[in-house]
PDB file of C-alpha atoms in Angstrom:
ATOM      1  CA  UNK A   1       6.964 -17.654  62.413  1.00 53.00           C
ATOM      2  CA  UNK A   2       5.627 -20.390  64.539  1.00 52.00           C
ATOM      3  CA  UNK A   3       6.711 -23.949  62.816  1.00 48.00           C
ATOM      4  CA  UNK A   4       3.201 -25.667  63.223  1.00 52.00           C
ATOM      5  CA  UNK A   5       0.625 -24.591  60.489  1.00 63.00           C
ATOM      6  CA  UNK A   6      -2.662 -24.816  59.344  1.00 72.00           C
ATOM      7  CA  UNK A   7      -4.534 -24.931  55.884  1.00 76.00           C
ATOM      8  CA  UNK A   8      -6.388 -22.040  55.993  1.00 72.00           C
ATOM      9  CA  UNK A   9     -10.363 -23.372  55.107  1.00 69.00           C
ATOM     10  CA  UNK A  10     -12.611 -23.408  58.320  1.00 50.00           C
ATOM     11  CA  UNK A  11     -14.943 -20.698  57.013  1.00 52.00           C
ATOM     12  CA  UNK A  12     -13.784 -20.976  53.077  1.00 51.00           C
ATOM     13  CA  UNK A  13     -16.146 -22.331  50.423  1.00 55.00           C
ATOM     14  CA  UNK A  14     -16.035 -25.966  49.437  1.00 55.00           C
ATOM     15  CA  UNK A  15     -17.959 -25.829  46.269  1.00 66.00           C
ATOM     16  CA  UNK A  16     -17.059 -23.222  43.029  1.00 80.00           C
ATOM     17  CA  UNK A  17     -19.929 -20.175  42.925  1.00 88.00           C
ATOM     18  CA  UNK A  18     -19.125 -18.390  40.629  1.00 95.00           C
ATOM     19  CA  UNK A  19     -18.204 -19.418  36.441  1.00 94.00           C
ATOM     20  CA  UNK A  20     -17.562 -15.444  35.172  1.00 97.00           C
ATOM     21  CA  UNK A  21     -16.434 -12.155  35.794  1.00 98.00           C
ATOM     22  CA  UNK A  22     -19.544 -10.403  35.103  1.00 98.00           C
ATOM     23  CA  UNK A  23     -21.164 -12.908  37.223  1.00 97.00           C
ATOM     24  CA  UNK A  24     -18.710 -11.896  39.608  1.00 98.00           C
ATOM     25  CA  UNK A  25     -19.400  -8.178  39.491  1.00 98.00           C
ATOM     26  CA  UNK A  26     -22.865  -8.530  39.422  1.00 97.00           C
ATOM     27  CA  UNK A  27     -22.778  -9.442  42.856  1.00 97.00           C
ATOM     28  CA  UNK A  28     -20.584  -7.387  45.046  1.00 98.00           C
ATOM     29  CA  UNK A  29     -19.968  -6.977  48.360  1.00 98.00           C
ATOM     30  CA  UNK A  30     -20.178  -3.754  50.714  1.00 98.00           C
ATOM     31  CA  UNK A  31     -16.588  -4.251  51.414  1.00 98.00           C
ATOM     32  CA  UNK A  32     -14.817  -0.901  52.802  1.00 98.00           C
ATOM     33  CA  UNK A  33     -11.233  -0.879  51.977  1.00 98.00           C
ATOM     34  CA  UNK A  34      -8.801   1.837  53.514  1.00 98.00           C
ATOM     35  CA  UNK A  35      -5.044   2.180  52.553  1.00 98.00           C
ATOM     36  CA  UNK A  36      -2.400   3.367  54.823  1.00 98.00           C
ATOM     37  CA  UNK A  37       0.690   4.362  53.917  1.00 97.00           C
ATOM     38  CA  UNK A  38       3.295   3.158  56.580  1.00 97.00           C
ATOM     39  CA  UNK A  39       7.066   4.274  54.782  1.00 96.00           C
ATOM     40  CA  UNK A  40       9.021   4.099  51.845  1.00 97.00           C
ATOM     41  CA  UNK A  41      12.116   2.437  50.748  1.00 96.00           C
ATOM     42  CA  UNK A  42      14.739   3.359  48.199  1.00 96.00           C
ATOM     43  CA  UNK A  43      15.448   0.983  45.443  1.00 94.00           C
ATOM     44  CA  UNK A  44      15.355   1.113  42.045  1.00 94.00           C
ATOM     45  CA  UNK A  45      15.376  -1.170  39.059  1.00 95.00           C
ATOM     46  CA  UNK A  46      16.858  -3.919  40.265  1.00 93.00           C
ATOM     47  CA  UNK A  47      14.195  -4.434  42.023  1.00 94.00           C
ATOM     48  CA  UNK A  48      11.373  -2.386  40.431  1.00 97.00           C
ATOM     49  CA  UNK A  49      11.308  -2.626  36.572  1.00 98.00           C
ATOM     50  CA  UNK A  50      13.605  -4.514  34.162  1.00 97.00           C
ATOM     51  CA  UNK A  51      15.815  -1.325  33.426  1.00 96.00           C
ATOM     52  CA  UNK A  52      17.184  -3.572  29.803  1.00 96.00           C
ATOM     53  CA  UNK A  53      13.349  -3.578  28.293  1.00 97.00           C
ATOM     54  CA  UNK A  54      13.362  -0.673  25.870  1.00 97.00           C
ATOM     55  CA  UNK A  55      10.246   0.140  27.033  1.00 97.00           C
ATOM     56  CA  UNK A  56      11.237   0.979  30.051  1.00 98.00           C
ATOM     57  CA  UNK A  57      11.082   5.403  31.201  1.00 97.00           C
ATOM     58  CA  UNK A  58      13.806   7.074  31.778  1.00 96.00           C
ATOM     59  CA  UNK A  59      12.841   8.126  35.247  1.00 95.00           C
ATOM     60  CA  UNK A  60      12.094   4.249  35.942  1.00 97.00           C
ATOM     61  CA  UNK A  61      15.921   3.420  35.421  1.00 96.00           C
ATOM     62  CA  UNK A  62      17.025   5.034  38.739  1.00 96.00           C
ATOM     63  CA  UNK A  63      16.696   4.492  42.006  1.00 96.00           C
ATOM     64  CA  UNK A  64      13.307   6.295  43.982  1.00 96.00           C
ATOM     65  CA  UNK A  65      11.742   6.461  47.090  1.00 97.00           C
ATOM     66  CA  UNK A  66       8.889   3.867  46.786  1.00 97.00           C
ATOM     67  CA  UNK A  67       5.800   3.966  48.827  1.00 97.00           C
ATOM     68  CA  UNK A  68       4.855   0.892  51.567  1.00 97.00           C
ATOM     69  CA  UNK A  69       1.641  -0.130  52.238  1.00 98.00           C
ATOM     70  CA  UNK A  70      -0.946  -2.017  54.077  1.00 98.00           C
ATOM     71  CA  UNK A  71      -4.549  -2.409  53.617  1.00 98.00           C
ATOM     72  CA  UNK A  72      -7.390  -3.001  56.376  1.00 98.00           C
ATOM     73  CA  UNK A  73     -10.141  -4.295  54.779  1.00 98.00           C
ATOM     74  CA  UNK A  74     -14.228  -4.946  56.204  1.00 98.00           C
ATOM     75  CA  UNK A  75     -16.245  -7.842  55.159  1.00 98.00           C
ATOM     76  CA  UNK A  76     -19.486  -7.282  55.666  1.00 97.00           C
ATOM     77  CA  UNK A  77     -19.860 -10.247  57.542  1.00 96.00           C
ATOM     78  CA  UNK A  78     -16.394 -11.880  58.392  1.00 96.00           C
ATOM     79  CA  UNK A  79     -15.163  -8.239  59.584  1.00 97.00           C
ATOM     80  CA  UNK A  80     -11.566  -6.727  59.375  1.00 98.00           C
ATOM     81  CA  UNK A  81      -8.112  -8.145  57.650  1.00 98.00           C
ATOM     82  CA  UNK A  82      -5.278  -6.877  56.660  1.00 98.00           C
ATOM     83  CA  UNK A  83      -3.242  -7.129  53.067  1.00 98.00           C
ATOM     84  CA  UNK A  84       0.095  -7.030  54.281  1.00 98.00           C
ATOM     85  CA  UNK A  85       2.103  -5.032  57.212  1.00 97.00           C
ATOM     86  CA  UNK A  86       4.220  -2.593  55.697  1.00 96.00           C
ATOM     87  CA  UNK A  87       7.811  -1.665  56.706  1.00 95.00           C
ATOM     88  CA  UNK A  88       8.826  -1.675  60.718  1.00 93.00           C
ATOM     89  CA  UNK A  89       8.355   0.837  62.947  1.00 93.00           C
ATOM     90  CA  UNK A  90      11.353   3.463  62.726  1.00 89.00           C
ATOM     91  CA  UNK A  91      14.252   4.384  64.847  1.00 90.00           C
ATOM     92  CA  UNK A  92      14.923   7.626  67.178  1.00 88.00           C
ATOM     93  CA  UNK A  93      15.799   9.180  63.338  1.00 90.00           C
ATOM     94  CA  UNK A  94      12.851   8.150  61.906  1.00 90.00           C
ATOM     95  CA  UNK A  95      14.539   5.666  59.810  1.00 91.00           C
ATOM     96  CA  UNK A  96      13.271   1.808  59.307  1.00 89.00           C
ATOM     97  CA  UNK A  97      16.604   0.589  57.339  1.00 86.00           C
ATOM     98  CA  UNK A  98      16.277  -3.699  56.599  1.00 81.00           C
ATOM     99  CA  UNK A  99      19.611  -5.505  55.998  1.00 73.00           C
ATOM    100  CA  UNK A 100      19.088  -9.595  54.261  1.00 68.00           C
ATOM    101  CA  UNK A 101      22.131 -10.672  56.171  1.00 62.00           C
ATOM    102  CA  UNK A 102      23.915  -8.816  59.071  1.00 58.00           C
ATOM    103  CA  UNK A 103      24.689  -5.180  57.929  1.00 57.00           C
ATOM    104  CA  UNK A 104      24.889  -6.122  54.143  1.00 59.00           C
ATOM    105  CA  UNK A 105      22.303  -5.512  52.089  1.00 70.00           C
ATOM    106  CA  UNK A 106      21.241  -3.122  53.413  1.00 79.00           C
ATOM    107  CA  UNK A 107      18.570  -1.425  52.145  1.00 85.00           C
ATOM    108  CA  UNK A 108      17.109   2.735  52.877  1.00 92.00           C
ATOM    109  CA  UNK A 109      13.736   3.053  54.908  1.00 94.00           C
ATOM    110  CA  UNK A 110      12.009   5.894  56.238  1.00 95.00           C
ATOM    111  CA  UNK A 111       9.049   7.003  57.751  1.00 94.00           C
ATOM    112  CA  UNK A 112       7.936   8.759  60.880  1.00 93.00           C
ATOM    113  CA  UNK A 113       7.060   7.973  64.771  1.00 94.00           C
ATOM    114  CA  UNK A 114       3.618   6.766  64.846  1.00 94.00           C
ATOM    115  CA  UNK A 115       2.905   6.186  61.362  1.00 95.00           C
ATOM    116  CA  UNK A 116       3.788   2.259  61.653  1.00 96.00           C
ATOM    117  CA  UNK A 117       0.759   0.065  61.058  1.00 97.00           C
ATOM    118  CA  UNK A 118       0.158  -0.644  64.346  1.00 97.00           C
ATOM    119  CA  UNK A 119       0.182   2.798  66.007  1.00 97.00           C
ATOM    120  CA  UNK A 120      -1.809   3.951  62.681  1.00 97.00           C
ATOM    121  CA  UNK A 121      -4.479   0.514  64.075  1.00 98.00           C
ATOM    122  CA  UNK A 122      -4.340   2.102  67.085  1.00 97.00           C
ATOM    123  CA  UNK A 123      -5.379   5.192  66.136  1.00 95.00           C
ATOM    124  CA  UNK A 124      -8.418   3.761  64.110  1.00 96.00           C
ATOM    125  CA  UNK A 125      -9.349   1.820  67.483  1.00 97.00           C
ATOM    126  CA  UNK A 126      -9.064  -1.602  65.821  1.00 97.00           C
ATOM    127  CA  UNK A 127      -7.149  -4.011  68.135  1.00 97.00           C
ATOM    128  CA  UNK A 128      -5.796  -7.087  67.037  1.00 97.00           C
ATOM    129  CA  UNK A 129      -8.858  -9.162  68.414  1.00 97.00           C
ATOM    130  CA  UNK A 130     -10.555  -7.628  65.280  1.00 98.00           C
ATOM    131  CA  UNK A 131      -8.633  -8.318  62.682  1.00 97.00           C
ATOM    132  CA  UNK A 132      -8.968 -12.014  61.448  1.00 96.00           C
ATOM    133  CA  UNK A 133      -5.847 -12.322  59.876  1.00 96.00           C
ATOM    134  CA  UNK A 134      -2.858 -10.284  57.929  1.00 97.00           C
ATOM    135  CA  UNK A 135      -3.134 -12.190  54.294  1.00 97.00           C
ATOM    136  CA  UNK A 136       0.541 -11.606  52.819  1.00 97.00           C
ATOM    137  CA  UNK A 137       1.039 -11.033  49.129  1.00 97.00           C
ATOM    138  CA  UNK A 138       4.741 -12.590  50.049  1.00 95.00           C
ATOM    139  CA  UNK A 139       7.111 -12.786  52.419  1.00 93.00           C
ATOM    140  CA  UNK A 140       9.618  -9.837  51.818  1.00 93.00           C
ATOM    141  CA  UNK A 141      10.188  -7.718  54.621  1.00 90.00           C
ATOM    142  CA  UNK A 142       8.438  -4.143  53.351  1.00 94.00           C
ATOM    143  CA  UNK A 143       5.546  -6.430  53.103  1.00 95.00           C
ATOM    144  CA  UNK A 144       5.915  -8.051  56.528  1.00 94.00           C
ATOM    145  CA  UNK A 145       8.248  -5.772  58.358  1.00 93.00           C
ATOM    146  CA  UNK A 146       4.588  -4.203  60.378  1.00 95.00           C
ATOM    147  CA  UNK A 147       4.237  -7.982  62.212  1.00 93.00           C
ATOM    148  CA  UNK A 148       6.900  -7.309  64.933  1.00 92.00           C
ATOM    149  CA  UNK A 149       4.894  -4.325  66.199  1.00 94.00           C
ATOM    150  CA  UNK A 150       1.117  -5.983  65.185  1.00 95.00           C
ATOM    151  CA  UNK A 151       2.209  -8.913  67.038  1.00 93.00           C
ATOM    152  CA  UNK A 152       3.420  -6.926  70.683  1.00 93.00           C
ATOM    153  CA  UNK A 153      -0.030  -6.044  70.477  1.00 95.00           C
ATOM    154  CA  UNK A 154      -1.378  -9.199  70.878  1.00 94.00           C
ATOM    155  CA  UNK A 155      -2.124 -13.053  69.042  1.00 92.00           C
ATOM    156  CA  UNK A 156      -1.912 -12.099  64.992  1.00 92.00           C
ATOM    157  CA  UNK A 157      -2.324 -15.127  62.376  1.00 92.00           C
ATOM    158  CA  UNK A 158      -1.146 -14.377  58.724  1.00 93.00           C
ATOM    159  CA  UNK A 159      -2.411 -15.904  55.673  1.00 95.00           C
ATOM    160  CA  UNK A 160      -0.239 -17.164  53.190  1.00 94.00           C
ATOM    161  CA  UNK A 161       0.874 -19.557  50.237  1.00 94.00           C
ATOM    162  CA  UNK A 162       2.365 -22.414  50.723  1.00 92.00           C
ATOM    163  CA  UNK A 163       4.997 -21.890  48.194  1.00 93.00           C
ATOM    164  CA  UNK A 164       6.102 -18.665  49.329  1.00 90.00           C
ATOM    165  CA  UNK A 165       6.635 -20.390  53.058  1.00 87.00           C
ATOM    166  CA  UNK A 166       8.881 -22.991  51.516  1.00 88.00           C
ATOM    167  CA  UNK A 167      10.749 -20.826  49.688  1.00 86.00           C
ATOM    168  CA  UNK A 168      11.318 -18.311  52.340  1.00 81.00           C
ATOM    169  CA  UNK A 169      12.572 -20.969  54.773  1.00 79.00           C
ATOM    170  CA  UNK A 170      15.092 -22.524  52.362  1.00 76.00           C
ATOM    171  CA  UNK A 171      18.566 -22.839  52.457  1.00 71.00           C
ATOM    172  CA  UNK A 172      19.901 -19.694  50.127  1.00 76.00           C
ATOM    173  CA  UNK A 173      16.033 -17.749  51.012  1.00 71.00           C
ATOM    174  CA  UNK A 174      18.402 -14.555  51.379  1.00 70.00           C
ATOM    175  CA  UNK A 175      19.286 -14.492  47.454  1.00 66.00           C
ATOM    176  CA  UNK A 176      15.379 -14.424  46.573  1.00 69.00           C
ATOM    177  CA  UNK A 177      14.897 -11.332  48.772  1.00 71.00           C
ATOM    178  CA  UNK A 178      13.647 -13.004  52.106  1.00 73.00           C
ATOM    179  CA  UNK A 179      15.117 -11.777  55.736  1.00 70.00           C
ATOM    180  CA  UNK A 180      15.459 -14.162  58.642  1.00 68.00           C
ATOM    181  CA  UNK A 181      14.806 -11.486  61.613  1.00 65.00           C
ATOM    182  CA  UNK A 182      11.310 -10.274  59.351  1.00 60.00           C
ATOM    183  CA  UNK A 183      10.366 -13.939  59.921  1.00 66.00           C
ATOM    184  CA  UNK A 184      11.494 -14.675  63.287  1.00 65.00           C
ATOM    185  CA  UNK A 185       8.192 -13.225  65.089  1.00 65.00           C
ATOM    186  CA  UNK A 186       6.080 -15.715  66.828  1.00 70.00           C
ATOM    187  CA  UNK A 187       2.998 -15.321  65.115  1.00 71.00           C
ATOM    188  CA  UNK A 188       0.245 -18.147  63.797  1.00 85.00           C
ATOM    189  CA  UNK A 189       0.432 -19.126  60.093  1.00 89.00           C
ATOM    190  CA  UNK A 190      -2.080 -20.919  58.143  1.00 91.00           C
ATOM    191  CA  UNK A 191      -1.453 -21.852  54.256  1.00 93.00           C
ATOM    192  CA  UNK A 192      -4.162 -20.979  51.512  1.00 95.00           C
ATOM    193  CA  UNK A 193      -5.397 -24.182  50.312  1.00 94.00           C
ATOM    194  CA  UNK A 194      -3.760 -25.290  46.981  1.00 91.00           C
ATOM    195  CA  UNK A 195      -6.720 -27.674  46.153  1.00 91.00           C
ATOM    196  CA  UNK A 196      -9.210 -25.182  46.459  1.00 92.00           C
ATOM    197  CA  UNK A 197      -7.721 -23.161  43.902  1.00 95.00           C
ATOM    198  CA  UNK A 198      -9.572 -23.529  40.180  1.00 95.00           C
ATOM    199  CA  UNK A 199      -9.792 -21.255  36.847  1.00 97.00           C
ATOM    200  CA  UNK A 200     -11.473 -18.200  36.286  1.00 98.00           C
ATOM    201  CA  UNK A 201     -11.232 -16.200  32.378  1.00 98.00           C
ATOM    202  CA  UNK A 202      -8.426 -14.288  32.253  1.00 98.00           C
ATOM    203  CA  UNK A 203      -6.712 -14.335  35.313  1.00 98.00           C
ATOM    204  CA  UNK A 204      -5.918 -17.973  35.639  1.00 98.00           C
ATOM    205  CA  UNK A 205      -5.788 -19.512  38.835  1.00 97.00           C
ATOM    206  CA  UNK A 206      -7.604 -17.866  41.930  1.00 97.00           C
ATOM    207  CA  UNK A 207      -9.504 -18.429  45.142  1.00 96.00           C
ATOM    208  CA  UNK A 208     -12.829 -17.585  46.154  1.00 96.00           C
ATOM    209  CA  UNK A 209     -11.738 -16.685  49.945  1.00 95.00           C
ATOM    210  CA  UNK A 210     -15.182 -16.665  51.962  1.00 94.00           C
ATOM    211  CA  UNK A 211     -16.842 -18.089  49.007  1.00 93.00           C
ATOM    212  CA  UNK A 212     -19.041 -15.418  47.996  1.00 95.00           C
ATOM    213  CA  UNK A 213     -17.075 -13.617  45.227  1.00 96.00           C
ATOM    214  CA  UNK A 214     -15.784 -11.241  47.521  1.00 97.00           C
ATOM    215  CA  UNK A 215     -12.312 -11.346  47.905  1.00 97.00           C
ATOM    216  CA  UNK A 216      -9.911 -13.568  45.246  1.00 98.00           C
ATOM    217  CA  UNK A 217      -6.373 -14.148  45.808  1.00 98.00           C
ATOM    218  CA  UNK A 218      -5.110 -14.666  42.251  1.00 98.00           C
ATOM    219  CA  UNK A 219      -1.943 -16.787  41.983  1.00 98.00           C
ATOM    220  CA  UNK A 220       0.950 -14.376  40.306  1.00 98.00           C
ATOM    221  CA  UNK A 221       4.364 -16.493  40.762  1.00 97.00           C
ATOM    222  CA  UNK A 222       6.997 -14.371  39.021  1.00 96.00           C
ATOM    223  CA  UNK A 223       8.838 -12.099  42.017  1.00 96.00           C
ATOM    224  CA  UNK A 224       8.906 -14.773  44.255  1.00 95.00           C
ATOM    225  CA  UNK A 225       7.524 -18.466  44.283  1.00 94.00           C
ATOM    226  CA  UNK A 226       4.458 -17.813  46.238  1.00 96.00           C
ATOM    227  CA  UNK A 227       3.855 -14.126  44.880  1.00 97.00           C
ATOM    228  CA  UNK A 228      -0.398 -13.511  44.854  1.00 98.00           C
ATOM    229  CA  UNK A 229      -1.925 -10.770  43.703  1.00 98.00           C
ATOM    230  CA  UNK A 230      -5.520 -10.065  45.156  1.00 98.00           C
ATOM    231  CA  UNK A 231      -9.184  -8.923  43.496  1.00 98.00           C
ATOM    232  CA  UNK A 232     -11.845  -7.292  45.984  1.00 98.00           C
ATOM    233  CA  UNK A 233     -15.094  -7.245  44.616  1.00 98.00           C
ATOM    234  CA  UNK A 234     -16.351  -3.760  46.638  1.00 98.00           C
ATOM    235  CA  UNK A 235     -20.104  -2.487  45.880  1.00 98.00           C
ATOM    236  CA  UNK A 236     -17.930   1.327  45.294  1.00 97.00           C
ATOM    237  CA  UNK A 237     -16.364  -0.567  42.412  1.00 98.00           C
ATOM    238  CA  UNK A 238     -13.370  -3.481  42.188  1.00 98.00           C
ATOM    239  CA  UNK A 239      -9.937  -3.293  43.167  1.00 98.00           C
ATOM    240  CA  UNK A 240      -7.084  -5.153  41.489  1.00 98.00           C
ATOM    241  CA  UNK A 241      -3.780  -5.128  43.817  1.00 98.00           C
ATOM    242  CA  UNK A 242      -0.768  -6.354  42.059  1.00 98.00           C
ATOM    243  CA  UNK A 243       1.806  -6.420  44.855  1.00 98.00           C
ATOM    244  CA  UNK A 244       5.175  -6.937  43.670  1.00 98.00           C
ATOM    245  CA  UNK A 245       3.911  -9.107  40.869  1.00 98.00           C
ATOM    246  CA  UNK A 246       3.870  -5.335  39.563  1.00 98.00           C
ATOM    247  CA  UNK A 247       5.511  -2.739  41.100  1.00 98.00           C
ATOM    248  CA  UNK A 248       4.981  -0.014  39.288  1.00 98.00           C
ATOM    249  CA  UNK A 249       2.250   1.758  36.832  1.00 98.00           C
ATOM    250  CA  UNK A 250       4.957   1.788  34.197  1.00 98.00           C
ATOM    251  CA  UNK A 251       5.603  -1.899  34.294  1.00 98.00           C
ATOM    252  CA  UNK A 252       2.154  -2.843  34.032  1.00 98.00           C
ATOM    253  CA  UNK A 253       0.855  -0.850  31.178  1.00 98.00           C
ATOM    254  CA  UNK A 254       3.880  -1.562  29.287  1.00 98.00           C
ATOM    255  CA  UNK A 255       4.028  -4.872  29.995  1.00 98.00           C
ATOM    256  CA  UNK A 256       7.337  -5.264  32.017  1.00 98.00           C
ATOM    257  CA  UNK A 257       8.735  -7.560  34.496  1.00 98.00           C
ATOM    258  CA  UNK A 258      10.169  -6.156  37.810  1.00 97.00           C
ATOM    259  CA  UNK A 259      13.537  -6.035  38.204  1.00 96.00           C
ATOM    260  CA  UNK A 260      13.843  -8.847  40.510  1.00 94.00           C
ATOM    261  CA  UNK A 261      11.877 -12.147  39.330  1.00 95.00           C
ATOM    262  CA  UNK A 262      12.520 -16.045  40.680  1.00 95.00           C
ATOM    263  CA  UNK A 263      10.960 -16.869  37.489  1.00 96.00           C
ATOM    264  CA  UNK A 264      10.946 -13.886  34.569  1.00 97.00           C
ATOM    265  CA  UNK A 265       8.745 -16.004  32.104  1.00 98.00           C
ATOM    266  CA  UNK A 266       5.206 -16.580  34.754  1.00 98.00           C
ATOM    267  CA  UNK A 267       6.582 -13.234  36.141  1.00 98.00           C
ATOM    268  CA  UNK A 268       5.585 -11.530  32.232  1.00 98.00           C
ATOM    269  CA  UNK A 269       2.479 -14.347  32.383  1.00 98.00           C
ATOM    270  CA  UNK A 270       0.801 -12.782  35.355  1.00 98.00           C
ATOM    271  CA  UNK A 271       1.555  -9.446  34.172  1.00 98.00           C
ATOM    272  CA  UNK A 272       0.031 -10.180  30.924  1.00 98.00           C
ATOM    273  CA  UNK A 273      -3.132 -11.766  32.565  1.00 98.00           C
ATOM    274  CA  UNK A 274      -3.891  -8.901  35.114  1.00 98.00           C
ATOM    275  CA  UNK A 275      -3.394  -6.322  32.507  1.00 98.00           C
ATOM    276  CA  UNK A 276      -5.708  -7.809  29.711  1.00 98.00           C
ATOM    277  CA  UNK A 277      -8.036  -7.748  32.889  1.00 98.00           C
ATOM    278  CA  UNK A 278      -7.973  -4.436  33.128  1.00 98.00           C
ATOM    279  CA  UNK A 279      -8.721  -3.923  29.951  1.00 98.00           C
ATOM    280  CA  UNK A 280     -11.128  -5.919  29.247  1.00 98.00           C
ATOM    281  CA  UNK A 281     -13.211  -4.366  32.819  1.00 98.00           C
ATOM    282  CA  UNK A 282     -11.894  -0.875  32.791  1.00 98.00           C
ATOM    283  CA  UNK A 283     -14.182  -0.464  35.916  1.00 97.00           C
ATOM    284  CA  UNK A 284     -11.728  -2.404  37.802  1.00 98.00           C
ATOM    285  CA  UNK A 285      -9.289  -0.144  39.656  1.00 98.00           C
ATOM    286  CA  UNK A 286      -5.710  -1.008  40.005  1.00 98.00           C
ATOM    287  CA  UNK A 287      -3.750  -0.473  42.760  1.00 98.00           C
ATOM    288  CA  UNK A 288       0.103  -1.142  42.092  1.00 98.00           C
ATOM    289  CA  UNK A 289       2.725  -2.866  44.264  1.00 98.00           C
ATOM    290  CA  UNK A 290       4.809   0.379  44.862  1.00 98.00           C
ATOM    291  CA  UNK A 291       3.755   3.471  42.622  1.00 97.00           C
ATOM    292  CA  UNK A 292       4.878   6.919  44.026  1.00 96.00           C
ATOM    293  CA  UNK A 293       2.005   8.967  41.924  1.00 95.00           C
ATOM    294  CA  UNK A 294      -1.051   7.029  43.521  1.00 96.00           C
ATOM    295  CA  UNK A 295       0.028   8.118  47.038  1.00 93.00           C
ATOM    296  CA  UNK A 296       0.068  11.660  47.979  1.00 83.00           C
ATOM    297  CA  UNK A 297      -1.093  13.302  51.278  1.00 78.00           C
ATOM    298  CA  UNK A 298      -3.030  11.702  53.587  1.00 85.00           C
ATOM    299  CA  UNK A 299      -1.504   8.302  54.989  1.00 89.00           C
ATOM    300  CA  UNK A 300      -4.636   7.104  55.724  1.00 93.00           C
ATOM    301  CA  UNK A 301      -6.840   6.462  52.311  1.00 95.00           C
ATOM    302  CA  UNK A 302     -10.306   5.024  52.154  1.00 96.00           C
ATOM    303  CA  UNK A 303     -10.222   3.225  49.127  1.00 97.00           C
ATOM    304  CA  UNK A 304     -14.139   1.865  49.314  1.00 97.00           C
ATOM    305  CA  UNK A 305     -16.709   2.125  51.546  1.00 91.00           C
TER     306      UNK A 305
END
């Protein structure tokens, strides 16, 4: 990443809008929202689920092939951004393996020629002069691993927290998940504003992006320092992405942390929060960090339109 940064604000609200939730939803935005599946990665719960938490499956307590993906999303007005890059683009055997620290830690990838983000971009005709910005739920490679490839095509700026930045760029980074060659790309980074951050019911802390109740980054510290989790407010109906804050279904109907947490006791907080949510607007469609079951098929998934 480039060393100079930016706080993130030149076309953000300066004033809070909105007081509710059902204020919130009363007003959406035509927002079209398409998922595309880019890999998976093997891991388990060490990295998942908390495999000690008797609630915990069975089938949750091994290790599984775990879906990667990144979402291009259309304002209305602002136009297209990305959540997140997915893994990197494979080698000649169709494998995307990520070691933390020369060839330990090493950890399974796979996927197939062409289904990287940026050839799937390419496909869709959307060059990187369209796209605004990649906002990153956090900085761990199968969540960034897609900017080496975004970034031969051209300028690319990513959107991030603050705290995740400083965390990934300190001393012992490697122990909280982070890789140095995911974050050696040259690439523009701005930080979310921390003071334009403020309390909504529920959820706790969030930002209004654009400032018209469109898209909310939620802060969900737990995984890593600068974790978010992220609320788009589509016409179609809202979507609630958990990122790692949750990786899988399991974990967040039963209330369990992931396997890997900086901090176990926000990590359970957020969870908490999102899934009282959920409940208490069942329209509100969650999307989970890394759950097998809710992608099948078709890499390419229009989520709202």
């Amino acid at each position: 990443m480039k060393k100079e940064v930016r706080v993130w604000g030149e076309e953000s609200q300066t004033t809070r809008k909105f007081k509710s939730w059902e204020e919130v939803f009363s007003n959406p935005s035509r927002l079209e929202v398409t998922a595309i599946l880019t890999g998976y990665v093997l891991t388990g719960p060490s990295i998942l689920i908390d495999a000690e938490n008797p609630k915990t499956p069975e089938n949750d307590k091994k290790d599984q092939w775990v879906p990667s993906l990144s979402y291009l999303v259309k304002h209305p007005k602002k136009g297209y951004f990305l959540l997140d890059s997915g893994v990197p683009t494979v080698d000649s055997n169709n494998r995307c393996d990520f070691s933390l620290i020369g060839p330990l830690f090493n950890i399974e990838c796979r996927s197939e020629k062409g289904k990287d983000l940026a050839s799937q971009l390419d496909t869709l005709k959307i060059p990187n002069v369209d796209l605004n910005f990649v906002l990153a739920s956090h900085l761990h490679w199968d969540h960034i691993g897609g900017m080496e490839a975004l970034r031969k095509r051209g300028p690319i700026k990513m959107l991030i927290s603050e705290e995740e930045a400083k965390d990934a760029s300190s001393l012992f980074s490697v122990f909280h998940g982070y890789s140095s060659k995911a974050l050696s790309f040259d690439f523009d980074v701005s930080f979310l504003p921390r003071d334009k951050f403020f309390e909504m019911p529920i959820l706790g802390s969030v930002y209004d992006l654009y400032g018209d109740g469109s898209t909310w980054i939620i802060s969900a510290e737990g995984h890593t320092k600068g974790e978010i989790a992220i609320l788009l407010n589509a016409a179609s109906g809202p979507l609630l992405f958990t990122f790692d804050a949750s990786h899988l279904k399991s974990g967040f109907d039963n209330e369990i942390t992931p396997g890997a947490t900086v901090d176990k006791n926000k990590s359970m907080e957020i969870i908490r929060k999102m899934n009282a949510f959920s409940k208490k607007f069942p329209k509100v469609k969650v999307i989970y960090g890394h759950e097998p079951t809710q992608w099948k098929g078709d890499p390419i998934v229009s989520l709202a339109k």
